Amino acid sequence: MNPSLAAVVLCAGKGTRMKSEQAKVLHPLLGRPMAWHVLSRAFELGAQQVVAVVGHQAEEVKASLAALFPQHPLSFAIQAQQRGTGDAVSSARGALTSFHGAVLILYGDVPLLSLETLQRLVHAYKSSKGPLAMISTRPPNPTGYGRVLRGPGHVVQGVVEEKDASLEQRSIPEVNAGLYCVEAKFLWGALEKLTPANAQGELYLTDIVAQAARAGEVTVVEAGHVETAGVNDRAELAERAEVLRARLNQRHMRAGVTLLHPATTFIDEGVEIGPDTTLGPNVSLQGECEIGSGVTIGQGSVLTHSTVGDGTEVKPYSVLEDAVVGPNCHVGPFARLRPGTRLDERVHVGNFVETKKAHLKRGTKASHLSYLGDAEIGAGCNIGAGTITCNYDGVNKHVTTLGDGVFIGSDTQLVAPVKVGDGAFVAAGSTIVEDVPPGALALSRAQQVNKEGWAERQKKVLDGMKQPEKPKQPK
Ligand code: UD1
Ligand code: CA
């Protein structure tokens, strides 16, 4: 914890170029809103207070971000009109009246900034004699950015915005990343002195750099142009997502997870994975997932908000949503576990099996082609191929309950509500509409009849009915 650090994160922008109904800072990156990544860095850095400045869609932005940081000192300031970056920071002042340390200024749409770079910025501020440290970068194309103005001895004198810059100034390759660490007292004083006397008629935050240069000195930390890049449109959103994804995949690999093809592995921020787990190509782990150790998740599987226990194998092309899978299970290939699925340990759910609100206890197997919905299934059961729980009567859903050690023959329909007792057998092809007592055999199909020699007799009948083909008469 760094008790003398606060952060102001600018999130008021409309993000016109996103062409979206949704506020820019709420667009997801690795399953979390863009601004989450920035706020997280500020908290990791030890900021004792973080103020998000909101404006466009203020209520939605506030609600989403507040929900993501329930335990953190996060507050919000409203910037009703977008009168420039200086005005945006000023609107956070009320939330920081009793704060006297250093204020970190970040953008909600610059989500790639690393903790390490921010630590360098704070360190530079602390070791500097002046009231302000800032981040600069040298992008391949500096167009659009503010340029860092340096005087004799390379000393920083200020920042000039592209639209206010002379031709000569526009040739400066070092640009302002827009991220600062500033002494609070100096900051509020400097903001009061801003005027909109510039090409855009805005209150430029950048004007405080020249004030800091006059007051003492400005320390600059250079950072890579990739991590300081912002998001302006969806093409940039995709580019930033790629960088974040590669970084997170690296982190998992270094923590002992094998990714057979990292370039096509999609892991969201809220995912935890144990060591010695292997993810195949094109695996997607979305939302909040908890994957144990020694797990294998096969190619093309998509898991959303799901838990998978140690040693379980999820074979290729399985889809899990809000499912809890115990240890040492076998799932798939082509299994679909829908919300409310719970598999205890050593359960097998094979190809083309769909489960929903179904609890399968230890060692139960449903290996092929089944629908198990609203079902409570005991331990050690065998569910034959093609078993269907008929859980819906057109109005209500009903529950199917199976005891332990039940054998359900293939192609059985269990018409719920219905119960099958411990150790009972259901013959293949049955339609079960009444409860089956423990240990019983239930059999509901018609008696089989074999008619000996029927095929031969039938062939003769059909042959007799066939008209002999008339030979064609020449005319
Ligand atoms: C700003 C800097 C520029 C720097 C660039 C880096 C100023 C005047 N210029 O320019 O030197 O090179 O960032 O990306 O600061 N915002 C608000 N309220 C406002 C205006 C902006 O919340 O009234 C937010 C935006 O949503 C955005 C951030 O502040 O997240 C930056 O605003 P933007 O307009 O993109 O600044 P630039 O013109 O790019
Ligand atoms: Ca910008």
CSV table of C-alpha atoms in Angstrom, one decimal, residues 65-378:
chain,number,residue,atom,x,y,z
A,65,LEU,CA,-17.3,-0.4,-12.8
A,66,ALA,CA,-18.6,-0.1,-9.2
A,67,ALA,CA,-19.8,-3.7,-9.5
A,68,LEU,CA,-16.4,-4.9,-10.5
A,69,PHE,CA,-14.6,-3.3,-7.5
A,70,PRO,CA,-16.9,-3.7,-4.6
A,71,GLN,CA,-14.1,-3.9,-2.0
A,72,HIS,CA,-11.9,-1.1,-3.4
A,73,PRO,CA,-11.8,2.6,-2.7
A,74,LEU,CA,-13.3,3.6,-6.1
A,75,SER,CA,-15.4,6.7,-6.4
A,76,PHE,CA,-16.9,8.6,-9.4
A,77,ALA,CA,-16.9,12.2,-10.5
A,78,ILE,CA,-19.1,13.6,-13.2
A,79,GLN,CA,-17.9,15.7,-16.1
A,80,ALA,CA,-21.1,16.9,-17.5
A,81,GLN,CA,-19.7,18.6,-20.6
A,82,GLN,CA,-16.5,17.5,-22.3
A,83,ARG,CA,-14.5,20.7,-22.2
A,84,GLY,CA,-11.1,19.0,-22.5
A,85,THR,CA,-8.7,16.8,-20.5
A,86,GLY,CA,-7.9,19.6,-18.0
A,87,ASP,CA,-11.6,20.1,-17.2
A,88,ALA,CA,-12.0,16.3,-16.8
A,89,VAL,CA,-9.3,16.1,-14.2
A,90,SER,CA,-10.7,19.2,-12.4
A,91,SER,CA,-14.0,17.4,-12.0
A,92,ALA,CA,-12.2,14.9,-9.8
A,93,ARG,CA,-11.1,17.5,-7.3
A,94,GLY,CA,-14.1,17.4,-5.1
A,95,ALA,CA,-13.5,13.6,-4.5
A,96,LEU,CA,-9.9,14.3,-3.5
A,97,THR,CA,-10.2,17.4,-1.2
A,98,SER,CA,-8.6,15.7,1.8
A,99,PHE,CA,-5.9,14.0,-0.3
A,100,HIS,CA,-2.4,15.5,-0.2
A,101,GLY,CA,-0.1,13.0,-2.0
A,102,ALA,CA,0.6,12.4,-5.6
A,103,VAL,CA,-2.2,12.0,-8.2
A,104,LEU,CA,-1.7,9.5,-11.0
A,105,ILE,CA,-3.7,10.6,-14.1
A,106,LEU,CA,-4.7,7.7,-16.5
A,107,TYR,CA,-7.0,7.2,-19.4
A,108,GLY,CA,-9.8,4.6,-19.3
A,109,ASP,CA,-9.1,3.9,-23.0
A,110,VAL,CA,-5.4,3.1,-22.6
A,111,PRO,CA,-5.7,-0.4,-21.3
A,112,LEU,CA,-2.3,-2.0,-22.1
A,113,LEU,CA,-0.2,0.1,-19.7
A,114,SER,CA,1.9,-2.3,-17.6
A,115,LEU,CA,2.3,-2.2,-13.8
A,116,GLU,CA,6.1,-2.0,-14.4
A,117,THR,CA,5.8,1.2,-16.4
A,118,LEU,CA,3.5,2.8,-13.9
A,119,GLN,CA,6.0,1.9,-11.1
A,120,ARG,CA,8.7,3.6,-13.1
A,121,LEU,CA,6.5,6.7,-13.4
A,122,VAL,CA,5.8,6.8,-9.7
A,123,HIS,CA,9.5,6.2,-8.9
A,124,ALA,CA,10.5,9.0,-11.3
A,125,TYR,CA,8.1,11.3,-9.5
A,126,LYS,CA,9.4,10.4,-6.1
A,127,SER,CA,13.1,10.9,-7.1
A,128,SER,CA,12.3,14.2,-8.9
A,129,LYS,CA,12.7,17.7,-7.5
A,130,GLY,CA,9.7,18.9,-9.5
A,131,PRO,CA,5.9,18.4,-9.1
A,132,LEU,CA,5.3,16.3,-12.2
A,133,ALA,CA,6.5,13.2,-13.9
A,134,MET,CA,5.0,12.1,-17.3
A,135,ILE,CA,5.2,9.3,-19.8
A,136,SER,CA,6.4,9.9,-23.4
A,137,THR,CA,6.7,7.5,-26.3
A,138,ARG,CA,7.9,7.4,-29.9
A,139,PRO,CA,5.2,5.9,-32.1
A,140,PRO,CA,6.0,5.0,-35.7
A,141,ASN,CA,3.6,7.8,-36.7
A,142,PRO,CA,3.3,10.7,-34.2
A,143,THR,CA,0.4,12.4,-36.1
A,144,GLY,CA,-2.5,13.4,-33.7
A,145,TYR,CA,-0.4,13.3,-30.5
A,146,GLY,CA,0.9,16.2,-28.4
A,147,ARG,CA,4.6,16.7,-28.9
A,148,VAL,CA,7.1,16.9,-26.0
A,149,LEU,CA,9.0,20.2,-26.2
A,150,ARG,CA,12.5,20.1,-25.0
A,151,GLY,CA,14.9,23.0,-24.6
A,152,PRO,CA,18.6,23.4,-24.1
A,153,GLY,CA,20.1,20.4,-22.2
A,154,HIS,CA,17.1,18.3,-23.3
A,155,VAL,CA,15.1,19.9,-20.5
A,156,VAL,CA,11.3,19.5,-20.9
A,157,GLN,CA,9.5,22.8,-21.4
A,158,GLY,CA,6.0,21.7,-22.2
A,159,VAL,CA,3.7,19.9,-24.6
A,160,VAL,CA,2.2,21.3,-27.7
A,161,GLU,CA,-0.9,19.7,-29.2
A,162,GLU,CA,-0.8,18.7,-32.9
A,163,LYS,CA,-3.4,21.2,-33.9
A,164,ASP,CA,-1.5,24.1,-32.2
A,165,ALA,CA,2.0,22.9,-33.3
A,166,SER,CA,4.2,24.6,-35.9
A,167,LEU,CA,5.5,22.5,-38.8
A,168,GLU,CA,8.8,22.3,-37.1
A,169,GLN,CA,7.2,21.1,-33.9
A,170,ARG,CA,5.2,18.5,-35.8
A,171,SER,CA,8.5,16.8,-36.8
A,172,ILE,CA,9.3,16.0,-33.2
A,173,PRO,CA,9.1,12.2,-32.8
A,174,GLU,CA,8.7,12.2,-29.0
A,175,VAL,CA,5.0,12.4,-28.1
A,176,ASN,CA,3.0,12.8,-24.9
A,177,ALA,CA,1.3,9.6,-23.8
A,178,GLY,CA,-1.1,11.6,-21.7
A,179,LEU,CA,-0.2,9.8,-18.4
A,180,TYR,CA,1.2,11.7,-15.4
A,181,CYS,CA,2.0,11.5,-11.8
A,182,VAL,CA,1.5,15.0,-10.2
A,183,GLU,CA,1.7,16.5,-6.7
A,184,ALA,CA,-2.0,17.1,-5.7
A,185,LYS,CA,-1.5,20.7,-4.5
A,186,PHE,CA,0.4,21.7,-7.6
A,187,LEU,CA,-2.2,20.0,-9.8
A,188,TRP,CA,-5.3,21.8,-8.4
A,189,GLY,CA,-3.5,25.1,-8.6
A,190,ALA,CA,-2.3,24.5,-12.1
A,191,LEU,CA,-5.7,23.4,-13.4
A,192,GLU,CA,-7.2,26.7,-12.1
A,193,LYS,CA,-4.9,28.6,-14.4
A,194,LEU,CA,-5.9,26.8,-17.6
A,195,THR,CA,-7.6,28.8,-20.4
A,196,PRO,CA,-9.2,27.6,-23.6
A,197,ALA,CA,-7.0,29.8,-25.7
A,198,ASN,CA,-6.0,27.2,-28.2
A,199,ALA,CA,-6.9,25.7,-31.5
A,200,GLN,CA,-9.6,23.4,-30.0
A,201,GLY,CA,-11.0,25.9,-27.5
A,202,GLU,CA,-10.5,23.2,-24.8
A,203,LEU,CA,-9.0,23.2,-21.3
A,204,TYR,CA,-5.8,21.3,-22.1
A,205,LEU,CA,-4.4,19.2,-19.3
A,206,THR,CA,-1.1,19.3,-21.2
A,207,ASP,CA,-0.7,23.0,-20.3
A,208,ILE,CA,0.2,21.9,-16.7
A,209,VAL,CA,3.5,20.5,-18.1
A,210,ALA,CA,4.8,23.9,-18.9
A,211,GLN,CA,3.7,25.2,-15.5
A,212,ALA,CA,5.5,22.4,-13.8
A,213,ALA,CA,8.6,23.1,-15.9
A,214,ARG,CA,8.5,26.7,-14.7
A,215,ALA,CA,7.9,25.6,-11.1
A,216,GLY,CA,10.8,23.2,-11.0
A,217,GLU,CA,11.4,20.3,-13.3
A,218,VAL,CA,9.5,17.7,-15.4
A,219,THR,CA,10.7,14.2,-15.3
A,220,VAL,CA,9.9,12.0,-18.3
A,221,VAL,CA,9.7,8.2,-18.4
A,222,GLU,CA,9.8,6.8,-21.9
A,223,ALA,CA,7.6,3.8,-22.6
A,224,GLY,CA,6.9,1.6,-25.6
A,225,HIS,CA,4.4,2.8,-28.1
A,226,VAL,CA,2.4,-0.4,-27.9
A,227,GLU,CA,1.5,-0.3,-24.2
A,228,THR,CA,0.7,3.5,-24.3
A,229,ALA,CA,-1.6,3.1,-27.3
A,230,GLY,CA,-5.2,3.9,-26.8
A,231,VAL,CA,-8.4,2.5,-28.3
A,232,ASN,CA,-10.3,4.8,-30.7
A,233,ASP,CA,-12.1,2.3,-33.0
A,234,ARG,CA,-12.9,-1.4,-33.1
A,235,ALA,CA,-9.9,-2.2,-35.3
A,236,GLU,CA,-7.7,-0.8,-32.5
A,237,LEU,CA,-9.8,-2.6,-29.9
A,238,ALA,CA,-9.0,-5.9,-31.7
A,239,GLU,CA,-5.3,-5.0,-31.9
A,240,ARG,CA,-5.1,-4.2,-28.2
A,241,ALA,CA,-7.0,-7.4,-27.3
A,242,GLU,CA,-4.4,-9.4,-29.2
A,243,VAL,CA,-1.6,-7.9,-27.1
A,244,LEU,CA,-3.4,-8.4,-23.8
A,245,ARG,CA,-4.3,-12.0,-24.8
A,246,ALA,CA,-0.7,-12.9,-25.7
A,247,ARG,CA,0.4,-11.4,-22.4
A,248,LEU,CA,-2.1,-13.4,-20.3
A,249,ASN,CA,-1.4,-16.6,-22.2
A,250,GLN,CA,2.3,-16.1,-21.4
A,251,ARG,CA,1.4,-15.7,-17.7
A,252,HIS,CA,-0.5,-19.0,-17.7
A,253,MET,CA,2.3,-20.8,-19.5
A,254,ARG,CA,4.9,-19.5,-17.1
A,255,ALA,CA,2.6,-20.7,-14.2
A,256,GLY,CA,2.7,-24.3,-15.6
A,257,VAL,CA,-0.2,-24.5,-18.1
A,258,THR,CA,0.5,-26.1,-21.5
A,259,LEU,CA,-1.0,-24.2,-24.4
A,260,LEU,CA,-0.7,-26.4,-27.5
A,261,HIS,CA,-1.4,-23.4,-29.7
A,262,PRO,CA,-1.3,-20.1,-27.8
A,263,ALA,CA,-2.2,-18.1,-30.9
A,264,THR,CA,-5.7,-19.5,-30.9
A,265,THR,CA,-6.2,-19.9,-27.1
A,266,PHE,CA,-8.7,-17.4,-25.7
A,267,ILE,CA,-8.5,-17.0,-21.9
A,268,ASP,CA,-10.4,-14.3,-20.1
A,269,GLU,CA,-9.1,-12.3,-17.1
A,270,GLY,CA,-11.4,-14.1,-14.7
A,271,VAL,CA,-10.0,-17.6,-15.4
A,272,GLU,CA,-7.9,-19.6,-13.0
A,273,ILE,CA,-6.0,-22.6,-14.2
A,274,GLY,CA,-3.9,-25.1,-12.2
A,275,PRO,CA,-0.5,-26.4,-13.2
A,276,ASP,CA,0.0,-29.3,-15.6
A,277,THR,CA,-3.3,-28.5,-17.3
A,278,THR,CA,-3.2,-28.7,-21.1
A,279,LEU,CA,-5.4,-26.6,-23.4
A,280,GLY,CA,-5.7,-27.7,-27.1
A,281,PRO,CA,-5.9,-25.4,-30.1
A,282,ASN,CA,-8.9,-23.0,-30.3
A,283,VAL,CA,-10.0,-23.5,-26.7
A,284,SER,CA,-11.9,-20.6,-25.3
A,285,LEU,CA,-12.3,-20.1,-21.5
A,286,GLN,CA,-14.8,-17.3,-20.9
A,287,GLY,CA,-15.9,-15.3,-17.9
A,288,GLU,CA,-15.1,-16.6,-14.5
A,289,CYS,CA,-13.8,-20.2,-14.9
A,290,GLU,CA,-11.9,-22.3,-12.4
A,291,ILE,CA,-9.9,-25.1,-14.0
A,292,GLY,CA,-8.0,-27.5,-11.8
A,293,SER,CA,-4.6,-29.1,-12.3
A,294,GLY,CA,-3.8,-32.0,-14.6
A,295,VAL,CA,-6.9,-31.2,-16.7
A,296,THR,CA,-7.0,-31.6,-20.4
A,297,ILE,CA,-9.3,-29.5,-22.5
A,298,GLY,CA,-9.5,-30.6,-26.0
A,299,GLN,CA,-9.5,-28.6,-29.2
A,300,GLY,CA,-12.4,-26.3,-29.9
A,301,SER,CA,-14.0,-26.5,-26.5
A,302,VAL,CA,-15.7,-23.4,-25.2
A,303,LEU,CA,-16.2,-23.1,-21.4
A,304,THR,CA,-18.1,-20.2,-19.9
A,305,HIS,CA,-18.4,-19.5,-16.1
A,306,SER,CA,-17.6,-23.1,-15.4
A,307,THR,CA,-15.5,-25.2,-12.9
A,308,VAL,CA,-13.5,-28.2,-13.8
A,309,GLY,CA,-11.9,-30.5,-11.2
A,310,ASP,CA,-8.4,-31.9,-11.1
A,311,GLY,CA,-7.5,-34.7,-13.6
A,312,THR,CA,-10.7,-34.3,-15.7
A,313,GLU,CA,-10.6,-34.6,-19.4
A,314,VAL,CA,-12.8,-32.5,-21.6
A,315,LYS,CA,-12.5,-33.9,-25.1
A,316,PRO,CA,-12.7,-31.7,-28.2
A,317,TYR,CA,-15.6,-29.5,-29.2
A,318,SER,CA,-17.5,-29.6,-25.9
A,319,VAL,CA,-19.5,-26.6,-24.8
A,320,LEU,CA,-19.9,-25.9,-21.0
A,321,GLU,CA,-21.9,-23.0,-19.5
A,322,ASP,CA,-22.4,-22.4,-15.8
A,323,ALA,CA,-21.4,-26.0,-15.2
A,324,VAL,CA,-19.5,-27.6,-12.3
A,325,VAL,CA,-17.5,-30.7,-13.3
A,326,GLY,CA,-15.8,-32.7,-10.5
A,327,PRO,CA,-12.3,-34.3,-10.6
A,328,ASN,CA,-11.4,-37.2,-12.9
A,329,CYS,CA,-14.4,-36.9,-15.1
A,330,HIS,CA,-14.6,-37.5,-18.9
A,331,VAL,CA,-16.6,-35.1,-20.9
A,332,GLY,CA,-17.2,-35.1,-24.6
A,333,PRO,CA,-16.2,-35.0,-27.4
A,334,PHE,CA,-19.2,-32.9,-28.5
A,335,ALA,CA,-20.9,-32.7,-25.1
A,336,ARG,CA,-23.1,-29.8,-24.1
A,337,LEU,CA,-23.3,-29.0,-20.4
A,338,ARG,CA,-25.8,-26.2,-19.9
A,339,PRO,CA,-26.4,-24.1,-16.8
A,340,GLY,CA,-27.0,-25.9,-13.6
A,341,THR,CA,-25.1,-29.0,-14.6
A,342,ARG,CA,-23.2,-30.6,-11.8
A,343,LEU,CA,-21.0,-33.7,-12.3
A,344,ASP,CA,-19.5,-35.3,-9.2
A,345,GLU,CA,-16.2,-37.2,-9.5
A,346,ARG,CA,-15.5,-39.8,-12.1
A,347,VAL,CA,-18.6,-39.1,-14.1
A,348,HIS,CA,-18.6,-39.8,-17.9
A,349,VAL,CA,-20.7,-37.6,-20.2
A,350,GLY,CA,-20.0,-38.6,-23.8
A,351,ASN,CA,-20.7,-37.4,-27.3
A,352,PHE,CA,-23.9,-35.7,-28.1
A,353,VAL,CA,-25.1,-35.7,-24.5
A,354,GLU,CA,-26.9,-32.5,-23.4
A,355,THR,CA,-27.4,-31.8,-19.7
A,356,LYS,CA,-29.3,-28.9,-18.0
A,357,LYS,CA,-29.9,-28.5,-14.3
A,358,ALA,CA,-28.7,-32.0,-13.9
A,359,HIS,CA,-26.7,-33.5,-11.1
A,360,LEU,CA,-24.9,-36.7,-11.9
A,361,LYS,CA,-23.3,-38.4,-8.9
A,362,ARG,CA,-20.0,-40.2,-8.6
A,363,GLY,CA,-19.1,-42.7,-11.3
A,364,THR,CA,-22.3,-42.3,-13.3
A,365,LYS,CA,-22.0,-42.7,-17.1
A,366,ALA,CA,-24.1,-41.2,-19.8
A,367,SER,CA,-21.9,-42.0,-22.8
A,368,HIS,CA,-23.9,-41.3,-25.9
A,369,LEU,CA,-26.8,-39.2,-27.4
A,370,SER,CA,-28.9,-38.2,-24.4
A,371,TYR,CA,-30.9,-35.3,-23.0
A,372,LEU,CA,-30.8,-35.1,-19.2
A,373,GLY,CA,-32.6,-32.0,-18.0
A,374,ASP,CA,-33.9,-31.2,-14.5
A,375,ALA,CA,-32.5,-34.5,-13.3
A,376,GLU,CA,-31.1,-35.8,-10.0
A,377,ILE,CA,-29.1,-38.9,-10.9
A,378,GLY,CA,-27.5,-41.1,-8.3
